Short mmCIF file of C-alpha atoms in Angstrom, two decimals:
data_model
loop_
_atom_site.label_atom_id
_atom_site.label_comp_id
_atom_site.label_asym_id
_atom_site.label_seq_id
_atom_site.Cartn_x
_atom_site.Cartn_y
_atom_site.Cartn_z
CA UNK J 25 61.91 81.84 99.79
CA UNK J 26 62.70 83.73 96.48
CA UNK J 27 62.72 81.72 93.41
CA UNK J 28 65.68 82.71 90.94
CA UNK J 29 64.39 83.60 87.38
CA UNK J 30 65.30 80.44 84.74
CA UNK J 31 67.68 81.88 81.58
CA UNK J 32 65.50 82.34 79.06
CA UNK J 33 67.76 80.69 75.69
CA UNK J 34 66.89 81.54 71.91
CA UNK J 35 68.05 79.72 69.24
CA UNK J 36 68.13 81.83 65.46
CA UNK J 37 69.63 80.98 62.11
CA UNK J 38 70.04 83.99 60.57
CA UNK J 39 70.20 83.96 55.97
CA UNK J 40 70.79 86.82 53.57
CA UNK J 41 71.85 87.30 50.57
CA UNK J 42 74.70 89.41 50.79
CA UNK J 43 74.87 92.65 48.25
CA UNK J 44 76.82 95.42 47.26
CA UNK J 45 75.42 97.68 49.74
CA UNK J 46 75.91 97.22 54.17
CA UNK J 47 73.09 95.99 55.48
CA UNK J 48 72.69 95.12 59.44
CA UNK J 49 71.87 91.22 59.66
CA UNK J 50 71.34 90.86 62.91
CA UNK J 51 71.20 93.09 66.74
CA UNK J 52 70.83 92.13 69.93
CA UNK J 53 67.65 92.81 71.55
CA UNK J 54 67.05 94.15 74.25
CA UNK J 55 67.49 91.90 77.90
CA UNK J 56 69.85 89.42 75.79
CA UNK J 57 73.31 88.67 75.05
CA UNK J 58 73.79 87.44 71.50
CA UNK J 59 76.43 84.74 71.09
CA UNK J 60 77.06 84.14 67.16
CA UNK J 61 78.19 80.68 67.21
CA UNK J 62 78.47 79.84 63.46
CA UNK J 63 79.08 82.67 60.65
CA UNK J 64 79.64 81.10 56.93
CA UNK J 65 79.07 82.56 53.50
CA UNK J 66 79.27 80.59 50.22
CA UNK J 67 79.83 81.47 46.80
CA UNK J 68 77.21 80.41 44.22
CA UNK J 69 78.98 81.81 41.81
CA UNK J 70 82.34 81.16 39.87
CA UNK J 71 84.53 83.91 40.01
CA UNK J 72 85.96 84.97 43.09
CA UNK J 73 83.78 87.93 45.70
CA UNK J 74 84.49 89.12 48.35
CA UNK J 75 82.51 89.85 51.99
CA UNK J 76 83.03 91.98 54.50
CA UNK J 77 81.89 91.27 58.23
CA UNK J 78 81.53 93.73 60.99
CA UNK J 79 80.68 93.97 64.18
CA UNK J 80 79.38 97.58 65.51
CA UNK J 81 78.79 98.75 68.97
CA UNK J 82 76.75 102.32 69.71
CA UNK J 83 79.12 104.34 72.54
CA UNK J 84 77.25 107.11 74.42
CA UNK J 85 79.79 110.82 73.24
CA UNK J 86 81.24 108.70 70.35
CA UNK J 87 78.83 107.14 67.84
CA UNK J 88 79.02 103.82 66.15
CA UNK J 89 82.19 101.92 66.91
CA UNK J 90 83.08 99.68 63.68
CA UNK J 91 85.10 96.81 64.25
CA UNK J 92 86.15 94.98 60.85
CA UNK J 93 85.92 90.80 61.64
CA UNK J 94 87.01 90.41 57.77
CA UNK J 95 87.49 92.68 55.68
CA UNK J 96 87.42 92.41 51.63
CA UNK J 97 88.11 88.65 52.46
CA UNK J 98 87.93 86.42 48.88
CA UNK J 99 86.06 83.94 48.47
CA UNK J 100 86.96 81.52 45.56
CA UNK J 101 83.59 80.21 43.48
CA UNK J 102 81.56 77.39 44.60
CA UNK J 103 83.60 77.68 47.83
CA UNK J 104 82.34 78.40 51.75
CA UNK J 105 84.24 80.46 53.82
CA UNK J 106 84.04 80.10 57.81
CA UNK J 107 83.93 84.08 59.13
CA UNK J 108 84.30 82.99 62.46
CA UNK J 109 86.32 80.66 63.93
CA UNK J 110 85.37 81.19 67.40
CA UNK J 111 82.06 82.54 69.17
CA UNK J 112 81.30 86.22 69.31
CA UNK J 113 79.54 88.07 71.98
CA UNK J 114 76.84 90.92 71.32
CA UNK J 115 75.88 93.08 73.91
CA UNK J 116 72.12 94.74 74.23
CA UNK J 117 72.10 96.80 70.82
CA UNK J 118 75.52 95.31 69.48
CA UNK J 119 74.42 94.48 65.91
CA UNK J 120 76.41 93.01 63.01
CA UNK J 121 76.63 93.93 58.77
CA UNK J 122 77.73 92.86 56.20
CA UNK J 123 78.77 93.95 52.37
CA UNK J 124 79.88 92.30 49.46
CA UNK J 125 81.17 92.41 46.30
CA UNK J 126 78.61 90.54 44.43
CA UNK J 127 74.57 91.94 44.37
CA UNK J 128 73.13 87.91 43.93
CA UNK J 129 76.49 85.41 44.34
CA UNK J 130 77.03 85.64 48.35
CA UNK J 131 74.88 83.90 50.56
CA UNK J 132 75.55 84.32 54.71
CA UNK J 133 73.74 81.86 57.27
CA UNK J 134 74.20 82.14 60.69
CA UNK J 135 73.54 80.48 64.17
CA UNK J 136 72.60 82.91 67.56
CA UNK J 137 72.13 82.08 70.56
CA UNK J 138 70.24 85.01 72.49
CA UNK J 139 70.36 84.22 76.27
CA UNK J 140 69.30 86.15 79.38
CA UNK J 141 71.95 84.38 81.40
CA UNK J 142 74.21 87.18 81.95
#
């Protein structure tokens, strides 16, 4: 009798300080799905910034495939923003970046599940 392989979960909080230039923050490895259930940046700062999330996909005869989830979105001072309302779902190599408008004032924390029940 063949005994079916348990999911494997992962549980990561993902921080950066967000800065001028795109950085990746996160990809999904290998064997996993990534499931961003939380994105939120704050800023420490008091003038308004602004942060840009994407989410970026490699296709085979194409290249990178950009997909803005905000773009240039404001963020007052001393405020949060939520950059996701919902879940997203990252697929083997999927991987996410962000940019902002502010080198020190922008701080992004994340939660991600990575799960091998596909």
């Amino acid at each position: 009798m063949a005994v079916a392989a348990a999911a494997v979960n992962n549980f990561r909080t993902i921080t950066s300080v967000v800065g001028l230039t795109t950085v990746n923050v996160y990809t999904a490895p290998v064997g996993f799905v990534g499931v961003f259930l939380l994105a939120q940046c704050t800023n420490v700062g008091s003038a308004t910034q602004t942060i840009s999330f994407n989410h970026n996909r490699i296709v085979s005869g194409i290249g990178t495939v950009t997909t803005e989830v905000v773009r240039n979105f404001s963020i007052p001072g001393n405020e949060t923003a939520n950059l996701l309302p919902g879940k997203l779902v990252l697929e083997t190599n999927d991987y996410i970046t962000i940019s902002g408008s502010s080198a020190t004032n922008l701080k992004f924390i994340a939660s991600v599940l990575e799960t091998t029940n596909q």
